[in-house]
Coordinates of C-alpha atoms in Angstrom, one line a residue:
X159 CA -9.4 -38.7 -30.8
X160 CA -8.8 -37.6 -26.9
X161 CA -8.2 -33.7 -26.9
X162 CA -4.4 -33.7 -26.1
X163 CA -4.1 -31.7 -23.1
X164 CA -2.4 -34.5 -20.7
X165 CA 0.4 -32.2 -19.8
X166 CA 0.8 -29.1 -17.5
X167 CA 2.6 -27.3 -20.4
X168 CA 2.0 -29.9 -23.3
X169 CA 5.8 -30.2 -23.7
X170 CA 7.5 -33.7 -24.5
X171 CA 10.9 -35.0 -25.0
X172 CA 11.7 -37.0 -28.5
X173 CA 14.9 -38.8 -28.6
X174 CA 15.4 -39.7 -32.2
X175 CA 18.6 -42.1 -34.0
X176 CA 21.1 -39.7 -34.5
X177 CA 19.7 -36.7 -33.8
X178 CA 19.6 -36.8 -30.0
X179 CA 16.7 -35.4 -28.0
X180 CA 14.3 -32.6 -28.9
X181 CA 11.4 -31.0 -27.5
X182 CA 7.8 -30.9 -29.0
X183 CA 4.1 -30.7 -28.6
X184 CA 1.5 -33.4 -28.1
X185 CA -1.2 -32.9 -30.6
X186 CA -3.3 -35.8 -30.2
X187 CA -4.0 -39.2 -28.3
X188 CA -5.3 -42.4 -29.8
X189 CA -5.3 -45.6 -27.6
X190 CA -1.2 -46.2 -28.0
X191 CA -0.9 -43.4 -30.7
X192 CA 0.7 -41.0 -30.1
X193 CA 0.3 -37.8 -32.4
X194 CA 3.1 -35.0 -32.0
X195 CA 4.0 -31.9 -33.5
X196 CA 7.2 -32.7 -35.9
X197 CA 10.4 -31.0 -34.0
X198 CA 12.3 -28.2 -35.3
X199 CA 16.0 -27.9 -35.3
X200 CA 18.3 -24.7 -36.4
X201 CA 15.5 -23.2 -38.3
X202 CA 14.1 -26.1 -40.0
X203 CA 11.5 -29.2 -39.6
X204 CA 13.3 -32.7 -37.9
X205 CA 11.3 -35.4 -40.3
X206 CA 12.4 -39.0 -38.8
X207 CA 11.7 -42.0 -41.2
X208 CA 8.4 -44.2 -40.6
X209 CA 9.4 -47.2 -39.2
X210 CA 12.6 -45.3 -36.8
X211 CA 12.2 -46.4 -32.9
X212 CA 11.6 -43.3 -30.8
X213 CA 12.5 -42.9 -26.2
X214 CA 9.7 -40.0 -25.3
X215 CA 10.0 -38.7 -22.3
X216 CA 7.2 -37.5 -20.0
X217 CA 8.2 -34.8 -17.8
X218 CA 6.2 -34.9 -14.4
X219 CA 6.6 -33.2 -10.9
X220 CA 9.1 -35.0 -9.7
X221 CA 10.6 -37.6 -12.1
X222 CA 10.4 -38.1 -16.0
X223 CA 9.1 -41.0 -17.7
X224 CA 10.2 -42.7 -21.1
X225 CA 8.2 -44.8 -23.4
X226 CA 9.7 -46.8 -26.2
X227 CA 8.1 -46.4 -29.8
X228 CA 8.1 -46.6 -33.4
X229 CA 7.0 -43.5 -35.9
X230 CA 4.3 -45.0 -38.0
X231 CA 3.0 -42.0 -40.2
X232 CA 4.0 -38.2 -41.1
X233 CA 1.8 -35.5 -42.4
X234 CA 2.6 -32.5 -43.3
X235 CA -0.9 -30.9 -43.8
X236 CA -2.5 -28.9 -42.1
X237 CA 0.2 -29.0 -39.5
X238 CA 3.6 -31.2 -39.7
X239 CA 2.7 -34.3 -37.9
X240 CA 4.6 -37.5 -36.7
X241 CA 2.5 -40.5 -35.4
X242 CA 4.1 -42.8 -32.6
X243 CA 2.8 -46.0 -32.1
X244 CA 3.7 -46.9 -28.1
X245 CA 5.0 -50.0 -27.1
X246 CA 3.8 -49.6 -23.8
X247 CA 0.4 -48.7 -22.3
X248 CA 0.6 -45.8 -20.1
X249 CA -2.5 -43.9 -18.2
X250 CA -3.2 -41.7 -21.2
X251 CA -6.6 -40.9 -20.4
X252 CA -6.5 -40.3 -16.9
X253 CA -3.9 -37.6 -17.3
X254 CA -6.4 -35.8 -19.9
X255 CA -9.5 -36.0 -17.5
X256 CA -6.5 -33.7 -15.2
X257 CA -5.8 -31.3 -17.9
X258 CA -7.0 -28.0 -16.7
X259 CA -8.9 -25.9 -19.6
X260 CA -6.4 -23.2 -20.0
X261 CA -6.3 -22.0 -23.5
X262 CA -9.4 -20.4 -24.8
X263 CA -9.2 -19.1 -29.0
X264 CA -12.0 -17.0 -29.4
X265 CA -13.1 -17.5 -33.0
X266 CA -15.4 -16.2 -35.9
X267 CA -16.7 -17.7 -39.2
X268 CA -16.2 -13.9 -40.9
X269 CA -14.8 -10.4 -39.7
X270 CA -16.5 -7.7 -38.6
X271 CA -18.5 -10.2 -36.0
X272 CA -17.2 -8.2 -32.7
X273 CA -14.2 -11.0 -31.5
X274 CA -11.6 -9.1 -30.6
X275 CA -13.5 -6.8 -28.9
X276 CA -14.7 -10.2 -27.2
X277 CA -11.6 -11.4 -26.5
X278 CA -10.4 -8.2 -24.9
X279 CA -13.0 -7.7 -22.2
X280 CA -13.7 -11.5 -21.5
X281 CA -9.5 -11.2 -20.8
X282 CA -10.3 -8.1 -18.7
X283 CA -13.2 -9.5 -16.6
X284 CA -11.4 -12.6 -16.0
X285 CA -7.8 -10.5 -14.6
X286 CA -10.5 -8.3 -12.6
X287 CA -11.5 -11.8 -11.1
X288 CA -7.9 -12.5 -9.8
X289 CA -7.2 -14.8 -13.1
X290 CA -3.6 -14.3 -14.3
X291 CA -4.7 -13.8 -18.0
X292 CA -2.5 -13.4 -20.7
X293 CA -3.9 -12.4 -24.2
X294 CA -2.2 -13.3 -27.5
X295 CA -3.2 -11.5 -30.3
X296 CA -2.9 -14.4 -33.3
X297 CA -4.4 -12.3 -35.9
X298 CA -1.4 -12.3 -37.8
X299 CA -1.2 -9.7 -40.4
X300 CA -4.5 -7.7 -39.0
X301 CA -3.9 -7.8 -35.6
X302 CA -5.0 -5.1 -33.7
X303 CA -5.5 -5.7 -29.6
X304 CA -2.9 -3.2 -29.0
X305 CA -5.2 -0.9 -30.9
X306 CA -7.9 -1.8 -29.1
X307 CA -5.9 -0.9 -25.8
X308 CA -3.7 2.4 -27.2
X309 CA -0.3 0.7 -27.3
X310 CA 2.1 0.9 -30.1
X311 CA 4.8 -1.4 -28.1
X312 CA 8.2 -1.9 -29.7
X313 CA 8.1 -5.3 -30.0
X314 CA 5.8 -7.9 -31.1
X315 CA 5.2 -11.4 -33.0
X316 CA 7.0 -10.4 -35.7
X317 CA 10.2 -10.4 -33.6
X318 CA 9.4 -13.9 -32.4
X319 CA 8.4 -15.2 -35.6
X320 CA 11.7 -14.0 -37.0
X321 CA 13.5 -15.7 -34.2
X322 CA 15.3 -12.6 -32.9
X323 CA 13.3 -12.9 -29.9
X324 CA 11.4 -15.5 -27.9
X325 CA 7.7 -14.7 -26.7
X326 CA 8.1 -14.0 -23.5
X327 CA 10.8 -11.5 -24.5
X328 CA 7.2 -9.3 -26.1
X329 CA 4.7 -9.6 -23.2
X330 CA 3.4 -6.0 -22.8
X331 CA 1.9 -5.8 -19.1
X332 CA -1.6 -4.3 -19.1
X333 CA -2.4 -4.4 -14.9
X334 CA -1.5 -6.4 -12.3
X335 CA -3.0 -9.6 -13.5
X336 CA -3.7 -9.0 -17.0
X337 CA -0.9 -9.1 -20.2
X338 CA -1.4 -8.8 -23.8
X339 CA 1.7 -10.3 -26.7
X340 CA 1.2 -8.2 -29.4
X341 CA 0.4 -9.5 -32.9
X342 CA 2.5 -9.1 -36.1
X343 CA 0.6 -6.2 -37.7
X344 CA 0.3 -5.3 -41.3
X345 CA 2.7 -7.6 -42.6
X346 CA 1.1 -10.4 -45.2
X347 CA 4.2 -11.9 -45.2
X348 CA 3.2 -13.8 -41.9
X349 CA 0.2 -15.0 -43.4
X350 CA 0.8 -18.6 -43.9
X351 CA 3.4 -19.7 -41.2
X352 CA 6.7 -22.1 -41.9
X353 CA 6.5 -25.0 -39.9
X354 CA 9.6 -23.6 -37.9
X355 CA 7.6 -20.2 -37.1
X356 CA 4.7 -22.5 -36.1
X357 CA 6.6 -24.7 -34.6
X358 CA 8.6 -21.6 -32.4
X359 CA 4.8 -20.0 -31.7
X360 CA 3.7 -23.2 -29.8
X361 CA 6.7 -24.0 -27.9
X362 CA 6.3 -20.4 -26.4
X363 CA 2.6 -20.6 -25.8
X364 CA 3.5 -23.7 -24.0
X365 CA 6.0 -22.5 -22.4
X366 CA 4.2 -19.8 -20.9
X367 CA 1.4 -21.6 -19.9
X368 CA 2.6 -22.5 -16.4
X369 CA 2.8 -18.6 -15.5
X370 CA -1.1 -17.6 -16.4
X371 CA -4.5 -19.5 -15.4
X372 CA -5.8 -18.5 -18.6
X373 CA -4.4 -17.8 -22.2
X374 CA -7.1 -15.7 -24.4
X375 CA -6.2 -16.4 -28.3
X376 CA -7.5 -14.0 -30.3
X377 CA -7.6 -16.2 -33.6
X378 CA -7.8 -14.2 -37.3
X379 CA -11.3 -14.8 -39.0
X380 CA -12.7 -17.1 -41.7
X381 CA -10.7 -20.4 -42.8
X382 CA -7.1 -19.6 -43.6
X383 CA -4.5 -21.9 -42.8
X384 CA -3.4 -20.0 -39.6
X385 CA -7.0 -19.6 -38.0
X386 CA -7.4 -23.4 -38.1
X387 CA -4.3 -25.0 -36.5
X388 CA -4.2 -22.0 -34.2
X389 CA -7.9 -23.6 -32.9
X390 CA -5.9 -27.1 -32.3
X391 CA -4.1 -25.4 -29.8
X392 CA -7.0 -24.8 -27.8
X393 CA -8.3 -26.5 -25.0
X394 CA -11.6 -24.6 -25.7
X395 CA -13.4 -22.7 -28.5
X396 CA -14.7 -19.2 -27.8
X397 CA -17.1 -19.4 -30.8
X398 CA -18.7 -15.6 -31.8
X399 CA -21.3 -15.2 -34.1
X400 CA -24.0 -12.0 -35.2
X401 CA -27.7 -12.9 -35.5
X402 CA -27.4 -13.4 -39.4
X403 CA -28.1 -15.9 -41.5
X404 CA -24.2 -15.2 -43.3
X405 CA -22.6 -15.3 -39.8
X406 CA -24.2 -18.7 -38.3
X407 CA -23.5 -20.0 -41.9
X408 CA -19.5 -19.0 -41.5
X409 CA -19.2 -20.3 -38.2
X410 CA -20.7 -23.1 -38.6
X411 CA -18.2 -23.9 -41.8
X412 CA -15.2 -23.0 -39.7
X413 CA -16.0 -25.7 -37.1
X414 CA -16.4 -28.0 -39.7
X415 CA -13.1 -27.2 -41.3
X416 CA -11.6 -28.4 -38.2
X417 CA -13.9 -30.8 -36.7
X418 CA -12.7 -32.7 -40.8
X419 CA -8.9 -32.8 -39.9
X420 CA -9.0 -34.1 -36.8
X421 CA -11.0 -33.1 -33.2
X422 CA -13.0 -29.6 -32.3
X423 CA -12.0 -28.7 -28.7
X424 CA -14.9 -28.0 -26.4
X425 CA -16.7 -25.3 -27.7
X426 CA -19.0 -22.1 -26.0
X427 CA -20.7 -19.7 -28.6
X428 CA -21.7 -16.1 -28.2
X429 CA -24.0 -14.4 -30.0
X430 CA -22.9 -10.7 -30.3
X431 CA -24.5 -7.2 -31.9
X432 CA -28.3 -8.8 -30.6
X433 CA -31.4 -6.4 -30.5
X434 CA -33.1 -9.2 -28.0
X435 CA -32.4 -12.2 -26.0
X436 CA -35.2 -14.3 -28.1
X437 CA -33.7 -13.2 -31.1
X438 CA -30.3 -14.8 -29.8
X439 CA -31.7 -17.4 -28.2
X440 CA -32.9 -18.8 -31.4
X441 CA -29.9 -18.0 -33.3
X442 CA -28.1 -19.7 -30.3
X443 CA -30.6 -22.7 -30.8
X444 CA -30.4 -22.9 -34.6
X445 CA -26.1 -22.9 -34.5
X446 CA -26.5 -25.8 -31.6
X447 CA -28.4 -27.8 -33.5
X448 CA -26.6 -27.9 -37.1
X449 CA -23.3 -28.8 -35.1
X450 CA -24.9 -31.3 -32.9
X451 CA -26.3 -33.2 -36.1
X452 CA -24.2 -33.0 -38.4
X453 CA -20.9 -32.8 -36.6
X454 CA -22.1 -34.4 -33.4
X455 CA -20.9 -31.6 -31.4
X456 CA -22.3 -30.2 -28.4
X457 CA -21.7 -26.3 -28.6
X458 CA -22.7 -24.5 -24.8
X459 CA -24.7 -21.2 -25.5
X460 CA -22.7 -18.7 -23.2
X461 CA -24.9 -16.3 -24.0
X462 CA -25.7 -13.0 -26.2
X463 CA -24.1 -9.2 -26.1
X464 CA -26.5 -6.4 -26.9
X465 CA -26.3 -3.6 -29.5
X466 CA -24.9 -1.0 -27.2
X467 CA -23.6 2.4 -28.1
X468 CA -21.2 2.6 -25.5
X469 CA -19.5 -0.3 -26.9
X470 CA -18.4 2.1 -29.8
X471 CA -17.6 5.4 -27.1
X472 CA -15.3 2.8 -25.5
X473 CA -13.6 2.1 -28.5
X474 CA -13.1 5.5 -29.7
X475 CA -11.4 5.5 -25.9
X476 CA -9.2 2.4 -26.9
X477 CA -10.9 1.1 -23.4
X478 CA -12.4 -2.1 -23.0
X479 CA -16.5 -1.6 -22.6
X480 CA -15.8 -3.2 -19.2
X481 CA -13.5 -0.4 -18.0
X482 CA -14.8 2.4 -19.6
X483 CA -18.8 2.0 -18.9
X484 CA -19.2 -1.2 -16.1
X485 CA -22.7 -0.6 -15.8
X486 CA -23.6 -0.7 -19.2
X487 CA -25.9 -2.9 -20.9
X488 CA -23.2 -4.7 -22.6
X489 CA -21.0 -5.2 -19.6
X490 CA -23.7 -6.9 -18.0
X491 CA -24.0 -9.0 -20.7
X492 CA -20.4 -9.4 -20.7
X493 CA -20.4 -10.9 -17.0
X494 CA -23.1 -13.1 -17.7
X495 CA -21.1 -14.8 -20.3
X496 CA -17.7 -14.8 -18.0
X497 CA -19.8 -16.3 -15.5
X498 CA -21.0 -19.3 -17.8
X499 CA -17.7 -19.4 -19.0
X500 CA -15.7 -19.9 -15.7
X501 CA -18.4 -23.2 -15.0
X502 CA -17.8 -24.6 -18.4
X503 CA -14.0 -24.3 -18.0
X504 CA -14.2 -25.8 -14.6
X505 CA -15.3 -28.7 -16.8
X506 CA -12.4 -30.9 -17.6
X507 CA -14.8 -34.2 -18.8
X508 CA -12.7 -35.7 -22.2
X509 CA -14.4 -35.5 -25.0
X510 CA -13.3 -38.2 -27.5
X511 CA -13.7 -37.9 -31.3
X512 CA -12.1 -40.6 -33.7
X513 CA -8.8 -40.1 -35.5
X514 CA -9.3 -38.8 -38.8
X515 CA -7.7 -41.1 -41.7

């Protein structure tokens, strides 16, 4: 199954038999099927027969496109999903292969492995580049970027994901090119999603694409519903992992979680908290391997972050490492791995995994 990043913003218009049109996502691409996020109207899930003809419209620079087809499946797990079978043939692939890599979910098997404190100063080095980086802290119910930055804004996903406001609406500006949306905090109630929150969460990520080069997920930990359909949304994985035995194990089980349901987006791995580069060099070796065997998935070492004690001073200064100490051992590290990341994102090859039945 072709990663489904075809769009600028990943946006598409369903016109359904009485219910007129309504916008959704593009999850997936399969020859001439078509896999889509179900649409939400007034607060709940639209859920079109199998068999109903569907117009989708392609929105492009200058005109929009419509395709005739006919819904030919719905799931509901792990994600409400509708699956269009297209009547005609349209140049699919080549508008993945143009698909810029513009979502990157940083990722961990467990907590406690060091990724938001990843996915803060791989944001930071990238805005000090000249990337317009937003972060988006999708750790729902134990989020804590704003922590990591000494904010306490007013708003955050909460308010989006109770529809009183929409997610641009919560964008807390950090410097000139760098932004953070704060996560919904201490609040368990967020921690398995409605279809219509998920449903509102994407179509404001995609929404808000257009305005940033990069969007830095910060995904929660370990397998719960939320972690893995947040990865879907990714055009790559930001995979971090500790030199232990219990952490390569918990990664490696989260990529297979997803890698089961459907596709694993491109995928770099990091190995953080190492005491030597051989020591994460085979840690980096042994995680490549397992994937590339048994779920035939080639997984770029980005490289490995050393134990650094100015990593903990520059939390206790709610500053990223990067700020706070630049010529540290760990920010060196740090732009070794943004350097490596930049080429492999400048990669936009299609990877193409099978449809999962």
């Amino acid at each position: 199954m072709a990663h489904p990043g075809w769009l600028p913003n990943k946006l598409i218009g369903l016109e359904l038999p009485n219910r007129g049109k309504l916008a959704t996502k593009v999850f997936g691409l399969q020859h001439r099927t078509l896999v889509l996020l179900a649409p939400a109207e007034n607060g709940k899930t639209v859920w079109p027969n199998v068999g109903s003809p569907v117009v989708v419209s392609i929105p492009g620079n200058h005109s929009q496109a419509t395709i005739t087809g006919t819904i030919i499946e719905r799931r509901l797990k792990p994600l409400p999903l509708i699956f269009i079978r297209l009547e005609q043939d349209i140049p699919l692939i080549a508008a993945v292969e143009k698909r810029p890599n513009k979502v990157i979910a940083v990722a961990s098997g467990k907590g406690g492995t060091g990724k938001t404190f990843l996915a803060l100063n791989i944001a930071w080095e990238l805005a000090l580049r000249g990337f317009r980086t937003l972060m988006v802290d999708l750790d729902l119910g134990t989020a804590n970027l704003a922590i990591a930055l000494g904010l306490a804004p007013l708003h955050n996903l909460s308010d989006v994901i109770q529809g009183t406001l929409e997610l641009d609406q919560v964008i807390c500006s950090i410097s000139q090119n760098l932004a953070l949306i704060p996560g919904a905090a201490k609040s368990k109630e967020y921690a398995s999603l409605s279809p219509w929150q998920f449903h509102r969460l994407v179509n404001g990520l995609a929404q808000s694409e257009e305005n940033w080069d990069y969007l830095i997920l910060d995904t929660g930990a370990g397998l719960s519903p939320n972690t893995t359909t947040f990865l879907y949304l990714a055009d790559y994985i930001l995979m971090v992992i500790n030199p232990e035995p219990a952490s390569l194990l918990d990664g490696y089980g989260l990529l297979k979680a997803i890698a089961d349901q459907f596709w694993t987006p491109k995928t770099g791995l990091i190995v953080n908290r190492i005491l030597d580069l051989g020591e994460a060099n085979d840690c980096a070796s042994r995680f490549s391997g397992a994937a590339q065997q048994f779920l035939e998935l080639a997984v770029q070492y980005l490289g490995g972050i050393h134990e650094d004690r100015d990593i903990l001073a520059s939390l206790k200064m709610a500053r990223p490492v990067l700020a706070a100490y630049p010529n540290s051992k760990a920010s060196s590290d740090l732009k070794s791995v943004a350097d490596k990341l930049i080429v492999a994102l400048n990669d936009t090859k299609t990877y193409y995994r099978r449809l999962r039945p």
